[in-house]
Coordinates of C-alpha atoms and ligand atoms in Angstrom, one line a residue:
M1 CA 3.2 -7.5 0.3
Y2 CA 1.3 -8.5 -2.7
A3 CA 2.5 -9.3 -6.2
W4 CA 1.0 -10.6 -9.3
R5 CA 2.7 -11.5 -12.9
C6 CA 1.6 -11.1 -16.4
D7 CA 3.7 -11.6 -19.5
R8 CA 6.9 -11.8 -17.3
L9 CA 6.4 -8.7 -15.8
V10 CA 5.8 -8.7 -12.0
W11 CA 3.9 -5.7 -10.3
A12 CA 4.0 -5.7 -6.4
V13 CA 2.5 -3.7 -3.6
D14 CA 4.8 -2.9 -0.9
A15 CA 8.3 -4.0 -0.2
G16 CA 8.8 -4.8 3.5
D17 CA 10.7 -8.1 2.6
A18 CA 12.8 -8.1 -0.8
S19 CA 13.5 -11.9 -0.5
A20 CA 9.9 -13.1 -0.7
L21 CA 9.5 -10.8 -3.6
L22 CA 12.5 -12.0 -5.3
D23 CA 11.6 -15.7 -4.7
Y24 CA 8.4 -14.9 -6.6
V25 CA 9.9 -13.2 -9.4
G26 CA 11.0 -15.8 -12.0
W27 CA 14.6 -16.2 -13.4
N28 CA 13.2 -14.7 -16.8
D29 CA 10.7 -12.1 -15.2
Q30 CA 11.1 -8.4 -14.6
L31 CA 9.8 -6.7 -11.3
A32 CA 8.5 -3.9 -13.4
G33 CA 7.0 -1.6 -10.4
V34 CA 6.3 -1.6 -6.9
F35 CA 3.3 0.6 -5.3
I36 CA 4.0 1.7 -1.9
T37 CA 0.7 2.4 0.2
H38 CA 2.7 4.5 2.6
A39 CA 6.7 4.8 3.8
H40 CA 6.6 3.0 7.4
Y41 CA 9.7 0.7 7.3
D42 CA 7.9 -2.3 7.6
H43 CA 6.5 -1.8 4.1
I44 CA 9.7 -0.4 2.2
M45 CA 12.5 -2.1 3.9
G46 CA 13.3 -4.2 0.7
L47 CA 13.6 -1.3 -1.8
N48 CA 17.3 -1.2 -1.7
E49 CA 17.7 -4.8 -2.4
L50 CA 15.0 -4.6 -5.2
A51 CA 16.6 -1.6 -6.7
A52 CA 19.7 -3.2 -6.7
A53 CA 18.3 -6.7 -8.6
F54 CA 16.0 -4.6 -10.9
P55 CA 17.5 -1.1 -11.8
D56 CA 14.5 -0.5 -14.2
C57 CA 11.9 -1.1 -11.8
L58 CA 9.8 1.9 -10.4
F59 CA 8.7 2.9 -7.0
Y60 CA 5.2 4.4 -7.2
A61 CA 4.1 6.3 -4.2
S62 CA 2.7 9.6 -3.0
D63 CA 5.2 12.6 -2.8
Y64 CA 4.9 12.6 1.0
A65 CA 5.9 8.7 1.0
I66 CA 8.7 9.3 -1.4
A67 CA 10.0 11.8 1.4
G68 CA 9.6 9.1 4.0
I69 CA 11.6 6.5 1.9
R70 CA 14.4 9.0 1.9
S71 CA 14.2 9.7 5.7
A72 CA 14.8 7.2 8.6
K73 CA 13.0 9.6 10.9
M74 CA 10.1 10.0 8.8
N75 CA 9.6 6.4 8.0
L76 CA 10.3 5.5 11.8
S77 CA 13.1 3.0 11.1
F78 CA 15.5 5.5 12.7
Y79 CA 13.4 4.7 16.3
H80 CA 13.8 1.0 15.8
E81 CA 17.4 1.2 15.8
M82 CA 17.6 -0.3 12.2
P83 CA 17.7 2.9 10.1
F84 CA 16.4 2.3 6.8
E85 CA 16.5 5.0 3.6
Y86 CA 16.6 4.6 0.1
H87 CA 18.3 7.2 -2.0
G88 CA 18.1 6.0 -5.7
N89 CA 16.4 7.4 -8.7
Q90 CA 13.7 4.8 -9.0
C91 CA 10.7 6.7 -7.1
L92 CA 8.0 8.3 -9.0
T93 CA 4.9 10.0 -8.0
M94 CA 2.0 8.2 -8.2
P95 CA 0.0 9.5 -11.1
A96 CA -3.3 11.2 -9.8
H97 CA -5.1 9.8 -12.8
G98 CA -3.8 6.2 -12.3
L99 CA -1.1 4.4 -14.1
E100 CA -1.9 2.2 -17.1
L101 CA -0.2 -1.2 -17.1
P102 CA 1.1 -2.5 -20.3
N103 CA -0.6 -5.2 -22.4
G104 CA -3.9 -4.1 -21.7
L105 CA -3.9 -5.2 -18.0
G106 CA -6.0 -2.3 -16.8
V107 CA -5.3 0.6 -14.6
V108 CA -3.9 0.8 -11.1
Y109 CA -5.2 3.7 -9.1
G110 CA -3.8 5.5 -6.1
L111 CA -6.7 6.3 -4.0
P112 CA -5.6 9.0 -1.3
T113 CA -6.5 7.4 2.2
P114 CA -4.8 9.6 4.9
G115 CA -5.5 8.8 8.6
H116 CA -2.9 6.1 9.5
N117 CA -0.2 8.5 7.4
E118 CA -0.3 11.4 5.4
G119 CA 0.2 10.4 1.7
A120 CA -1.2 6.9 2.4
L121 CA -2.6 5.5 -0.7
T122 CA -4.7 2.4 -1.3
F123 CA -4.1 0.9 -4.6
R124 CA -7.3 -0.2 -6.7
F125 CA -6.6 -2.7 -9.7
H126 CA -9.9 -3.6 -10.9
Q127 CA -11.7 -4.9 -7.9
H128 CA -8.5 -5.4 -5.8
F129 CA -8.3 -3.0 -3.3
F130 CA -4.6 -3.0 -1.7
T131 CA -5.2 -0.9 1.5
G132 CA -1.8 -0.9 3.4
D133 CA -2.3 0.1 6.9
S134 CA -5.3 2.4 6.1
F135 CA -7.7 -0.3 6.6
I136 CA -7.4 -3.7 8.2
P137 CA -10.6 -5.1 8.8
G138 CA -11.6 -5.7 12.3
I139 CA -8.7 -3.8 13.8
P140 CA -8.6 0.0 14.9
V141 CA -6.4 2.3 12.6
V142 CA -3.2 3.3 14.2
T143 CA -3.7 7.1 14.1
K144 CA -1.0 8.2 16.7
L145 CA 2.3 7.9 14.9
K146 CA 3.4 10.9 13.1
S147 CA 1.1 12.4 10.6
G148 CA -1.6 10.0 11.8
N149 CA -4.8 11.9 11.8
K150 CA -8.2 10.6 13.4
Q151 CA -10.7 12.7 11.6
Q152 CA -9.2 11.9 8.4
N153 CA -9.2 8.2 9.3
V154 CA -13.0 8.3 9.6
E155 CA -13.4 10.0 6.2
T156 CA -11.2 7.5 4.6
L157 CA -12.8 4.5 6.2
L158 CA -16.4 6.0 5.2
A159 CA -15.0 6.6 1.7
L160 CA -13.6 3.3 1.5
R161 CA -16.5 1.5 2.8
S162 CA -18.7 3.0 0.3
S163 CA -16.1 2.2 -2.7
F164 CA -15.9 -1.5 -2.0
Q165 CA -18.6 -3.2 -4.5
N166 CA -19.6 -6.7 -3.4
D167 CA -17.1 -8.5 -5.3
A168 CA -14.2 -6.3 -4.2
Q169 CA -11.2 -8.0 -2.6
I170 CA -9.5 -6.5 0.3
H171 CA -5.7 -6.8 0.6
P172 CA -4.7 -5.1 3.9
G173 CA -1.3 -4.4 4.7
H174 CA -1.3 -7.1 7.7
G175 CA -3.7 -9.8 8.4
P176 CA -6.3 -11.8 6.4
Q177 CA -7.6 -11.0 3.0
M178 CA -11.3 -10.4 2.7
M179 CA -14.2 -10.3 0.3
A180 CA -16.0 -7.1 0.6
H181 CA -19.5 -9.0 1.0
D182 CA -18.3 -10.4 4.0
L183 CA -17.6 -7.1 5.7
R184 CA -19.7 -6.1 8.5
D185 CA -19.8 -3.2 11.0
E186 CA -17.5 -4.8 13.5
H187 CA -14.5 -4.7 10.7
F188 CA -14.9 -0.9 11.0
P189 CA -14.2 -0.3 14.7
D190 CA -13.2 3.1 14.3
L191 CA -16.8 4.0 12.8
L192 CA -18.5 2.1 15.5
K193 CA -16.9 4.1 18.3
R194 CA -17.9 7.3 16.7
P195 CA -20.2 9.3 18.9
L196 CA -23.8 9.5 17.7
R197 CA -24.8 12.8 15.6
Ligands
ZN201 ZN1 2.2 1.8 8.8

């Protein structure tokens, strides 16, 4: 989960823990938008609380992720005995051409990065890449859950790797953040174990 603030507006990526995000949002701030990388429960469980606190906040996600937000079976919470669903009207399909933030802040782009989960998006804001579970440096991507796909994962990792410029900052859904110029082959274990062609 990540968040940044500008001119009393707060933007966040993922919402696994509403209380941490609510702590970050000041009393005079508005939570303006949450970008959802994918709808596994640990990335969305705070949405009901956030929706109640900020009825004007919008949740940006792929159509597949929006379906997952509304289905405890799709978001896997059902299988962890803590079913979570959000059925409000604050979800919006992430625009394919990106979302321009107000006050000249810049554009947030949602890059399709399937493999871990269908419809998974990596959000790029300037040189910040929020990869969710589609890329966690040094950790093999989990592709065995529903709608995961090994081949798409390899394509996603190749595409991500080539889109990182040297000064890019990687903010994964779990684990430490990294600068792109510190990335080595071993940070892409799924690419290392590919058979040679
Ligand atoms: Zn996940």
